[in-house]
Amino acid sequence: MKTEMPTIFSAKRTSFVRTSVIREILKLTVENSDMLSFAGGLPNPHLLPKDILSSVMESVVKDHSATALQYGDSSGYQALRTQIAEKLTDVYWISPDSISVTHGSQQGLDILGKMFMDSDTNVLLEDPVYLGALQAFSPYQPNFFSVPMEPDGPNFYLLEEILSQNKIHIFYANPSYQNPSTYTWSLEKRKRIASILDEKEVILIEDEAYRYLDFDGKVYPSVSSFRKRIDLTFVLGSFSKILSPGFRLGWVVVPEVYRSLFTAIKQGNDLNSNQFSQVVVSKLLERIDWKEHLRSIQTFYSEKQKILVSLLKEYIPEAKFSLPEGGMFLWVEYPKVSQKELMAGCLTNGVAMVPGSEFSPESKFSANFRMNFSFLGKEEMEEGVRRIAKVYRDINT
Ligand SMILES: Cc1ncc(COP(=O)(O)O)c(C=O)c1O
């Protein structure tokens, strides 16, 4: 979606800025409290242990204010970087020094866009792709290429073809429980693609925002962990889906050769990530049973996914989707309706989903919608699916 442009003056690159239809829908849901939204990617706030959080915050204010209320290291609070390196990454060259703590993984995407992308940079995307990455990269005007996704990862034949016919500089990928499709690269594809990226000297930006959201507690090895060219691979992680997006904290594993550049760009953005949030999250990680916490999130999302699946099967059996292994979305195809008409009818009837065309640089996926199942309660989901079913039937009769 294009942004409304100011009429007086703005930089040329701003004509490439995209707005997020998801944020627009979120605004509608705030304005209209009766709106049932399957649109956001909102983690469920009830999964955070609030009693522990309260006591951690009190102790941070009482005992650690000298650090928590100050500016901090641009690469991040050292204790937190150590915890991320020890608990939350799997690349074999990891050390706390290779971690840069960012304001959400979204800031990592923007910094990497600024660092690598010009109008002659060739950037390969998954198709469909995470909309926020398009927003972060588009102002730098790179040439986008896209590789079609299959439920077990990119179509390998087409990927090889693109890589052999073009000099691709960067591949941005979201291999685990992808947003929006929830497709997850198989182990075999992870290994094969790591190897071909090494051979063709392609920089990988691997977005692992959903890494820990497998319904069965499985954790796939990152594609980066199979790479030999460790100077050409970045891994992005996030606390948004495993603790809370309210902290606005994520991280990037940065290869040694790019570290000082990355830090300098980050300084121009914000000097350092929110120091208070970093100290709180670090102390929280010391206090909670991490494995148990993750397991409770995974079980909760798994249950919610089953609810949405059974409601769709009951009320709209024509809807098509593949069952995800994890994450927080279903990627649903509604056959025989125009996306615009279904979308408009849903919004009028107080229910929201995100149209699939938003997730493609070329506005493909005109029959798909992304439906989030992590946020609404069971009754709300049922009412929401009923409303969608009514609109769908009205259009089809
Ligand atoms: C694939 C993906 N990457 C990155 C982000 C950004 O997350 P955050 O900035 O909250 O870490 C999101 C948010 O939904 C996402 O879905």
Short mmCIF file of C-alpha atoms and ligand atoms in Angstrom, two decimals:
data_model
loop_
_atom_site.label_atom_id
_atom_site.label_comp_id
_atom_site.label_asym_id
_atom_site.label_seq_id
_atom_site.Cartn_x
_atom_site.Cartn_y
_atom_site.Cartn_z
CA MET A 1 0.00 0.00 0.00
CA LYS A 2 1.37 3.43 -1.00
CA THR A 3 1.70 6.20 1.57
CA GLU A 4 -0.14 9.49 1.31
CA MET A 5 2.58 12.00 0.38
CA PRO A 6 3.11 15.43 1.89
CA THR A 7 2.53 18.12 -0.73
CA ILE A 8 5.36 20.53 0.21
CA PHE A 9 8.67 18.70 0.17
CA SER A 10 10.14 15.32 1.00
CA ALA A 11 13.18 13.28 -0.07
CA LYS A 12 12.89 11.26 -3.29
CA ARG A 13 13.22 8.00 -1.40
CA THR A 14 10.00 8.73 0.49
CA SER A 15 7.98 8.01 -2.63
CA PHE A 16 9.02 4.37 -2.10
CA VAL A 17 7.77 4.24 1.49
CA ARG A 18 4.96 1.73 2.00
CA THR A 19 2.33 1.87 4.71
CA SER A 20 1.21 -1.28 6.41
CA VAL A 21 -2.40 -2.21 5.84
CA ILE A 22 -2.12 -4.17 9.08
CA ARG A 23 -1.44 -0.98 11.08
CA GLU A 24 -4.42 0.64 9.31
CA ILE A 25 -6.65 -2.27 10.32
CA LEU A 26 -5.26 -2.14 13.86
CA LYS A 27 -6.36 1.50 13.99
CA LEU A 28 -9.88 0.45 12.95
CA THR A 29 -10.00 -2.20 15.65
CA VAL A 30 -8.98 0.36 18.27
CA GLU A 31 -11.66 2.80 17.03
CA ASN A 32 -14.35 0.12 16.85
CA SER A 33 -14.42 -2.06 19.96
CA ASP A 34 -16.88 -4.47 18.33
CA MET A 35 -14.41 -5.28 15.53
CA LEU A 36 -13.08 -8.84 15.80
CA SER A 37 -9.60 -8.89 14.39
CA PHE A 38 -7.73 -11.83 12.92
CA ALA A 39 -5.47 -9.22 11.34
CA GLY A 40 -2.66 -8.40 13.77
CA GLY A 41 0.28 -10.56 14.67
CA LEU A 42 -0.37 -9.83 18.31
CA PRO A 43 1.16 -12.23 20.79
CA ASN A 44 -1.17 -13.05 23.67
CA PRO A 45 -0.36 -10.78 26.62
CA HIS A 46 -1.60 -13.33 29.20
CA LEU A 47 1.43 -15.53 28.58
CA LEU A 48 3.84 -13.24 30.40
CA PRO A 49 4.37 -14.13 34.10
CA LYS A 50 3.14 -10.77 35.45
CA ASP A 51 3.90 -11.40 39.14
CA ILE A 52 7.54 -12.12 38.32
CA LEU A 53 7.64 -9.15 35.94
CA SER A 54 6.30 -6.80 38.67
CA SER A 55 8.87 -7.95 41.18
CA VAL A 56 11.68 -7.71 38.59
CA MET A 57 10.65 -4.17 37.65
CA GLU A 58 10.56 -3.12 41.29
CA SER A 59 14.04 -4.49 41.89
CA VAL A 60 15.36 -2.84 38.70
CA VAL A 61 14.07 0.54 39.89
CA LYS A 62 15.39 0.02 43.45
CA ASP A 63 18.69 -1.73 42.85
CA HIS A 64 19.78 -1.16 39.26
CA SER A 65 18.61 2.32 38.41
CA ALA A 66 22.14 3.63 37.85
CA THR A 67 22.37 1.32 34.81
CA ALA A 68 18.74 1.01 33.81
CA LEU A 69 17.99 4.74 33.75
CA GLN A 70 21.11 5.72 31.82
CA TYR A 71 22.27 5.69 28.21
CA GLY A 72 23.95 2.39 27.44
CA ASP A 73 26.28 0.57 25.08
CA SER A 74 25.08 0.98 21.46
CA SER A 75 25.46 -2.77 20.91
CA GLY A 76 23.36 -3.59 23.93
CA TYR A 77 23.44 -4.37 27.65
CA GLN A 78 26.29 -6.84 28.12
CA ALA A 79 24.45 -9.24 30.45
CA LEU A 80 21.56 -9.50 27.98
CA ARG A 81 23.90 -10.07 25.03
CA THR A 82 25.51 -12.92 26.97
CA GLN A 83 22.09 -14.48 27.71
CA ILE A 84 21.06 -14.20 24.05
CA ALA A 85 24.33 -15.80 22.96
CA GLU A 86 23.93 -18.65 25.44
CA LYS A 87 20.18 -19.35 25.23
CA LEU A 88 18.77 -18.04 21.98
CA THR A 89 21.16 -18.61 19.10
CA ASP A 90 22.62 -21.68 17.45
CA VAL A 91 25.29 -20.41 15.07
CA TYR A 92 28.66 -21.95 15.88
CA TRP A 93 30.63 -18.68 15.79
CA ILE A 94 28.44 -16.97 18.38
CA SER A 95 29.81 -14.76 21.18
CA PRO A 96 28.22 -11.89 23.12
CA ASP A 97 30.30 -9.52 20.95
CA SER A 98 28.55 -10.72 17.82
CA ILE A 99 25.13 -9.72 19.20
CA SER A 100 23.68 -6.27 18.68
CA VAL A 101 20.49 -5.63 20.67
CA THR A 102 17.99 -3.69 18.56
CA HIS A 103 14.61 -2.03 19.03
CA GLY A 104 12.72 -5.08 17.86
CA SER A 105 14.03 -7.18 15.01
CA GLN A 106 12.28 -4.61 12.82
CA GLN A 107 15.06 -2.11 13.56
CA GLY A 108 17.57 -4.76 12.51
CA LEU A 109 15.84 -4.96 9.12
CA ASP A 110 16.02 -1.20 8.67
CA ILE A 111 19.71 -1.04 9.63
CA LEU A 112 20.54 -3.86 7.21
CA GLY A 113 18.56 -2.12 4.47
CA LYS A 114 20.53 1.06 5.08
CA MET A 115 23.78 -0.87 5.20
CA PHE A 116 23.39 -2.88 2.01
CA MET A 117 20.70 -1.58 -0.29
CA ASP A 118 20.99 0.89 -3.17
CA SER A 119 19.08 1.12 -6.42
CA ASP A 120 21.48 -1.41 -8.00
CA THR A 121 21.26 -3.96 -5.16
CA ASN A 122 19.49 -7.19 -6.07
CA VAL A 123 17.45 -8.47 -3.17
CA LEU A 124 15.76 -11.85 -3.24
CA LEU A 125 12.59 -12.25 -1.21
CA GLU A 126 10.33 -15.16 -0.39
CA ASP A 127 6.96 -14.97 -2.12
CA PRO A 128 4.85 -14.27 -0.08
CA VAL A 129 7.08 -12.15 2.15
CA TYR A 130 6.89 -10.44 5.56
CA LEU A 131 5.32 -7.06 4.90
CA GLY A 132 7.51 -5.26 7.47
CA ALA A 133 10.62 -6.28 5.52
CA LEU A 134 9.16 -4.70 2.38
CA GLN A 135 8.49 -1.57 4.43
CA ALA A 136 12.04 -1.51 5.78
CA PHE A 137 13.79 -2.17 2.45
CA SER A 138 11.61 -0.31 -0.08
CA PRO A 139 12.86 3.25 0.66
CA TYR A 140 16.37 2.13 -0.41
CA GLN A 141 14.87 1.19 -3.81
CA PRO A 142 16.61 -2.17 -4.35
CA ASN A 143 15.60 -4.46 -7.22
CA PHE A 144 13.36 -7.10 -5.74
CA PHE A 145 13.34 -10.68 -7.02
CA SER A 146 11.10 -13.30 -5.48
CA VAL A 147 11.15 -17.04 -5.15
CA PRO A 148 7.83 -18.88 -4.77
CA MET A 149 7.34 -20.61 -1.44
CA GLU A 150 6.19 -24.19 -0.94
CA PRO A 151 5.08 -25.60 2.41
CA ASP A 152 8.64 -26.93 3.02
CA GLY A 153 10.47 -23.80 1.85
CA PRO A 154 11.45 -22.04 -1.38
CA ASN A 155 11.00 -23.87 -4.67
CA PHE A 156 14.58 -25.08 -5.06
CA TYR A 157 14.54 -25.38 -8.84
CA LEU A 158 13.40 -21.76 -9.25
CA LEU A 159 15.81 -20.58 -6.57
CA GLU A 160 18.74 -22.14 -8.44
CA GLU A 161 17.53 -20.57 -11.66
CA ILE A 162 17.27 -17.07 -10.13
CA LEU A 163 20.69 -17.39 -8.52
CA SER A 164 22.35 -18.61 -11.69
CA GLN A 165 20.77 -15.99 -13.97
CA ASN A 166 21.24 -12.95 -11.72
CA LYS A 167 23.84 -11.61 -9.34
CA ILE A 168 21.75 -11.68 -6.17
CA HIS A 169 23.43 -9.72 -3.37
CA ILE A 170 21.03 -10.38 -0.50
CA PHE A 171 18.48 -13.07 0.33
CA TYR A 172 15.97 -12.08 3.04
CA ALA A 173 14.27 -15.17 4.45
CA ASN A 174 12.02 -16.11 7.32
CA PRO A 175 12.51 -19.91 7.38
CA SER A 176 10.58 -20.90 10.51
CA TYR A 177 6.76 -20.48 10.64
CA GLN A 178 6.97 -17.71 8.10
CA ASN A 179 4.85 -14.59 8.32
CA PRO A 180 2.39 -14.73 6.55
CA SER A 181 2.31 -18.31 5.19
CA THR A 182 3.61 -20.14 8.31
CA TYR A 183 5.56 -22.35 5.86
CA THR A 184 8.68 -23.80 7.43
CA TRP A 185 11.80 -24.80 5.55
CA SER A 186 12.65 -28.48 5.85
CA LEU A 187 16.02 -29.50 7.26
CA GLU A 188 17.09 -30.67 3.83
CA LYS A 189 16.26 -27.34 2.17
CA ARG A 190 18.05 -25.46 4.95
CA LYS A 191 21.25 -27.38 4.23
CA ARG A 192 21.00 -27.20 0.43
CA ILE A 193 20.18 -23.51 0.43
CA ALA A 194 23.00 -22.68 2.89
CA SER A 195 25.37 -24.43 0.54
CA ILE A 196 24.18 -22.70 -2.64
CA LEU A 197 24.30 -19.30 -0.88
CA ASP A 198 27.92 -20.04 0.06
CA GLU A 199 28.74 -21.02 -3.50
CA LYS A 200 27.12 -17.87 -5.00
CA GLU A 201 28.41 -15.58 -2.22
CA VAL A 202 24.99 -14.29 -1.26
CA ILE A 203 24.41 -12.41 2.00
CA LEU A 204 21.61 -14.03 4.00
CA ILE A 205 19.38 -11.99 6.28
CA GLU A 206 17.72 -14.76 8.26
CA ASP A 207 14.71 -13.58 10.23
CA GLU A 208 14.00 -15.91 13.14
CA ALA A 209 11.21 -13.92 14.82
CA TYR A 210 9.06 -17.08 15.22
CA ARG A 211 11.84 -19.61 15.90
CA TYR A 212 10.46 -20.83 19.24
CA LEU A 213 6.80 -21.09 18.28
CA ASP A 214 6.75 -24.73 17.17
CA PHE A 215 3.62 -26.42 18.49
CA ASP A 216 5.57 -29.52 19.56
CA GLY A 217 8.52 -27.67 21.03
CA LYS A 218 10.86 -28.57 18.17
CA VAL A 219 13.53 -25.99 17.29
CA TYR A 220 14.85 -26.09 13.72
CA PRO A 221 18.55 -25.32 13.25
CA SER A 222 18.98 -21.96 11.56
CA VAL A 223 20.01 -21.89 7.90
CA SER A 224 22.97 -19.74 9.01
CA SER A 225 24.22 -22.57 11.24
CA PHE A 226 24.95 -24.56 8.04
CA ARG A 227 26.86 -21.77 6.31
CA LYS A 228 30.58 -21.84 5.80
CA ARG A 229 30.68 -18.17 4.77
CA ILE A 230 30.03 -16.85 8.26
CA ASP A 231 30.98 -13.37 7.05
CA LEU A 232 27.88 -13.39 4.81
CA THR A 233 25.11 -14.28 7.20
CA PHE A 234 23.00 -12.26 9.66
CA VAL A 235 20.46 -13.78 12.06
CA LEU A 236 17.65 -11.68 13.52
CA GLY A 237 15.79 -12.66 16.67
CA SER A 238 13.07 -11.07 18.77
CA PHE A 239 11.64 -11.04 22.29
CA SER A 240 8.29 -9.91 20.89
CA LYS A 241 6.77 -13.36 20.37
CA ILE A 242 8.39 -15.07 23.36
CA LEU A 243 8.03 -12.35 26.02
CA SER A 244 6.23 -9.22 24.84
CA PRO A 245 6.39 -6.78 21.92
CA GLY A 246 5.96 -4.03 24.53
CA PHE A 247 9.66 -4.27 25.41
CA ARG A 248 10.53 -3.54 21.74
CA LEU A 249 13.63 -5.68 21.93
CA GLY A 250 15.23 -7.91 19.36
CA TRP A 251 18.76 -8.69 18.27
CA VAL A 252 20.98 -9.27 15.26
CA VAL A 253 23.92 -11.65 15.08
CA VAL A 254 26.39 -9.57 13.09
CA PRO A 255 29.49 -10.98 11.32
CA GLU A 256 32.72 -9.52 12.64
CA VAL A 257 33.56 -7.54 9.49
CA TYR A 258 30.29 -5.62 9.65
CA ARG A 259 30.10 -4.95 13.40
CA SER A 260 31.46 -1.42 13.62
CA LEU A 261 29.43 -0.29 10.60
CA PHE A 262 26.27 -1.82 12.04
CA THR A 263 26.88 -0.09 15.38
CA ALA A 264 27.55 3.27 13.73
CA ILE A 265 24.28 3.10 11.77
CA LYS A 266 22.42 2.12 14.92
CA GLN A 267 23.93 5.10 16.75
CA GLY A 268 22.50 7.37 14.06
CA ASN A 269 19.09 5.75 14.64
CA ASP A 270 18.75 5.81 18.41
CA LEU A 271 22.17 5.83 20.20
CA ASN A 272 21.22 2.64 22.03
CA SER A 273 18.23 0.36 22.53
CA ASN A 274 15.91 1.06 25.47
CA GLN A 275 18.21 0.44 28.41
CA PHE A 276 15.40 0.04 30.94
CA SER A 277 13.73 -2.69 28.85
CA GLN A 278 17.07 -4.45 28.39
CA VAL A 279 17.82 -4.61 32.12
CA VAL A 280 14.26 -5.76 32.89
CA VAL A 281 14.36 -8.50 30.24
CA SER A 282 17.77 -9.63 31.40
CA LYS A 283 16.62 -9.93 35.03
CA LEU A 284 13.40 -11.61 33.88
CA LEU A 285 15.39 -14.23 31.98
CA GLU A 286 17.33 -14.94 35.21
CA ARG A 287 14.09 -15.50 37.11
CA ILE A 288 11.78 -17.50 34.86
CA ASP A 289 12.08 -21.16 33.99
CA TRP A 290 12.79 -20.53 30.30
CA LYS A 291 11.99 -24.01 28.99
CA GLU A 292 8.73 -24.14 30.87
CA HIS A 293 7.80 -20.63 29.73
CA LEU A 294 8.39 -21.51 26.07
CA ARG A 295 6.48 -24.75 26.45
CA SER A 296 3.46 -22.89 27.86
CA ILE A 297 3.46 -20.50 24.88
CA GLN A 298 3.77 -23.35 22.40
CA THR A 299 0.97 -25.37 23.99
CA PHE A 300 -1.29 -22.32 24.17
CA TYR A 301 -0.78 -21.43 20.49
CA SER A 302 -1.19 -25.01 19.44
CA GLU A 303 -4.61 -25.12 21.15
CA LYS A 304 -5.66 -21.81 19.58
CA GLN A 305 -4.65 -23.02 16.14
CA LYS A 306 -6.78 -26.14 16.54
CA ILE A 307 -9.77 -23.97 17.47
CA LEU A 308 -9.48 -21.78 14.37
CA VAL A 309 -8.93 -24.80 12.13
CA SER A 310 -12.03 -26.56 13.42
CA LEU A 311 -14.16 -23.39 13.14
CA LEU A 312 -13.10 -22.85 9.52
CA LYS A 313 -13.83 -26.49 8.70
CA GLU A 314 -17.26 -26.19 10.28
CA TYR A 315 -18.40 -22.81 8.92
CA ILE A 316 -16.46 -22.39 5.65
CA PRO A 317 -15.47 -25.83 4.37
CA GLU A 318 -14.49 -24.26 1.02
CA ALA A 319 -11.58 -22.43 2.70
CA LYS A 320 -8.22 -24.02 1.91
CA PHE A 321 -5.07 -23.94 4.02
CA SER A 322 -2.19 -26.17 5.00
CA LEU A 323 -1.74 -27.03 8.65
CA PRO A 324 1.19 -25.11 10.16
CA GLU A 325 3.80 -26.69 12.45
CA GLY A 326 3.92 -23.54 14.57
CA GLY A 327 3.61 -19.76 14.55
CA MET A 328 0.49 -17.65 14.91
CA PHE A 329 -1.19 -17.56 11.51
CA LEU A 330 -3.22 -19.55 9.04
CA TRP A 331 -2.71 -18.65 5.38
CA VAL A 332 -6.20 -19.19 4.05
CA GLU A 333 -7.43 -19.30 0.48
CA TYR A 334 -11.07 -18.31 0.00
CA PRO A 335 -11.98 -19.54 -3.47
CA LYS A 336 -14.39 -17.89 -5.89
CA VAL A 337 -14.54 -14.44 -4.27
CA SER A 338 -12.79 -11.19 -5.03
CA GLN A 339 -10.36 -10.31 -2.28
CA LYS A 340 -11.47 -6.67 -2.27
CA GLU A 341 -15.13 -7.59 -1.98
CA LEU A 342 -14.54 -10.09 0.82
CA MET A 343 -12.30 -7.65 2.66
CA ALA A 344 -14.80 -4.77 2.36
CA GLY A 345 -17.71 -6.98 3.43
CA CYS A 346 -15.76 -8.26 6.44
CA LEU A 347 -14.82 -4.78 7.64
CA THR A 348 -18.44 -3.63 7.29
CA ASN A 349 -19.54 -6.65 9.32
CA GLY A 350 -17.00 -6.07 12.09
CA VAL A 351 -14.33 -8.64 11.33
CA ALA A 352 -10.81 -8.12 9.96
CA MET A 353 -8.19 -10.25 8.19
CA VAL A 354 -5.17 -9.18 6.13
CA PRO A 355 -5.45 -9.56 2.33
CA GLY A 356 -2.72 -11.79 0.89
CA SER A 357 -1.78 -9.30 -1.84
CA GLU A 358 -0.19 -7.10 0.85
CA PHE A 359 2.55 -9.69 1.29
CA SER A 360 3.85 -9.61 -2.25
CA PRO A 361 5.85 -6.87 -4.01
CA GLU A 362 3.73 -7.65 -7.10
CA SER A 363 0.40 -7.88 -5.22
CA LYS A 364 -0.06 -11.62 -5.95
CA PHE A 365 -2.09 -13.95 -3.70
CA SER A 366 -5.41 -12.41 -4.59
CA ALA A 367 -7.37 -15.31 -3.06
CA ASN A 368 -5.48 -15.51 0.23
CA PHE A 369 -5.92 -13.92 3.63
CA ARG A 370 -3.65 -14.11 6.67
CA MET A 371 -5.57 -15.03 9.81
CA ASN A 372 -4.03 -14.68 13.25
CA PHE A 373 -5.19 -17.12 15.93
CA SER A 374 -3.07 -16.06 18.91
CA PHE A 375 -5.08 -13.13 20.17
CA LEU A 376 -8.86 -13.65 20.12
CA GLY A 377 -10.61 -15.85 22.68
CA LYS A 378 -12.58 -18.95 21.63
CA GLU A 379 -16.02 -17.28 21.58
CA GLU A 380 -14.69 -14.25 19.73
CA MET A 381 -13.04 -16.49 17.16
CA GLU A 382 -16.29 -18.36 16.63
CA GLU A 383 -18.25 -15.14 16.19
CA GLY A 384 -15.54 -13.80 13.84
CA VAL A 385 -15.59 -16.91 11.64
CA ARG A 386 -19.41 -16.80 11.58
CA ARG A 387 -19.25 -13.20 10.33
CA ILE A 388 -16.72 -14.12 7.63
CA ALA A 389 -18.86 -17.11 6.59
CA LYS A 390 -21.92 -14.87 6.22
CA VAL A 391 -20.07 -12.36 4.04
CA TYR A 392 -18.59 -15.21 1.97
CA ARG A 393 -22.02 -16.79 1.40
CA ASP A 394 -23.66 -13.43 0.60
CA ILE A 395 -21.03 -12.81 -2.11
CA ASN A 396 -21.37 -16.31 -3.52
CA THR A 397 -25.17 -16.39 -3.82
C1 LIG B 1 8.78 -12.11 10.34
C2 LIG B 1 8.87 -10.95 11.26
N1 LIG B 1 10.04 -10.34 11.40
C3 LIG B 1 10.19 -9.29 12.21
C4 LIG B 1 9.12 -8.79 12.91
C5 LIG B 1 9.33 -7.59 13.78
O1 LIG B 1 9.16 -7.92 15.11
P1 LIG B 1 9.73 -7.08 16.30
O2 LIG B 1 10.25 -5.79 15.76
O3 LIG B 1 8.61 -6.92 17.24
O4 LIG B 1 10.86 -7.91 16.86
C6 LIG B 1 7.87 -9.38 12.80
C7 LIG B 1 6.70 -8.84 13.52
O5 LIG B 1 5.61 -9.29 13.46
C8 LIG B 1 7.75 -10.50 11.94
O6 LIG B 1 6.57 -11.11 11.77
#
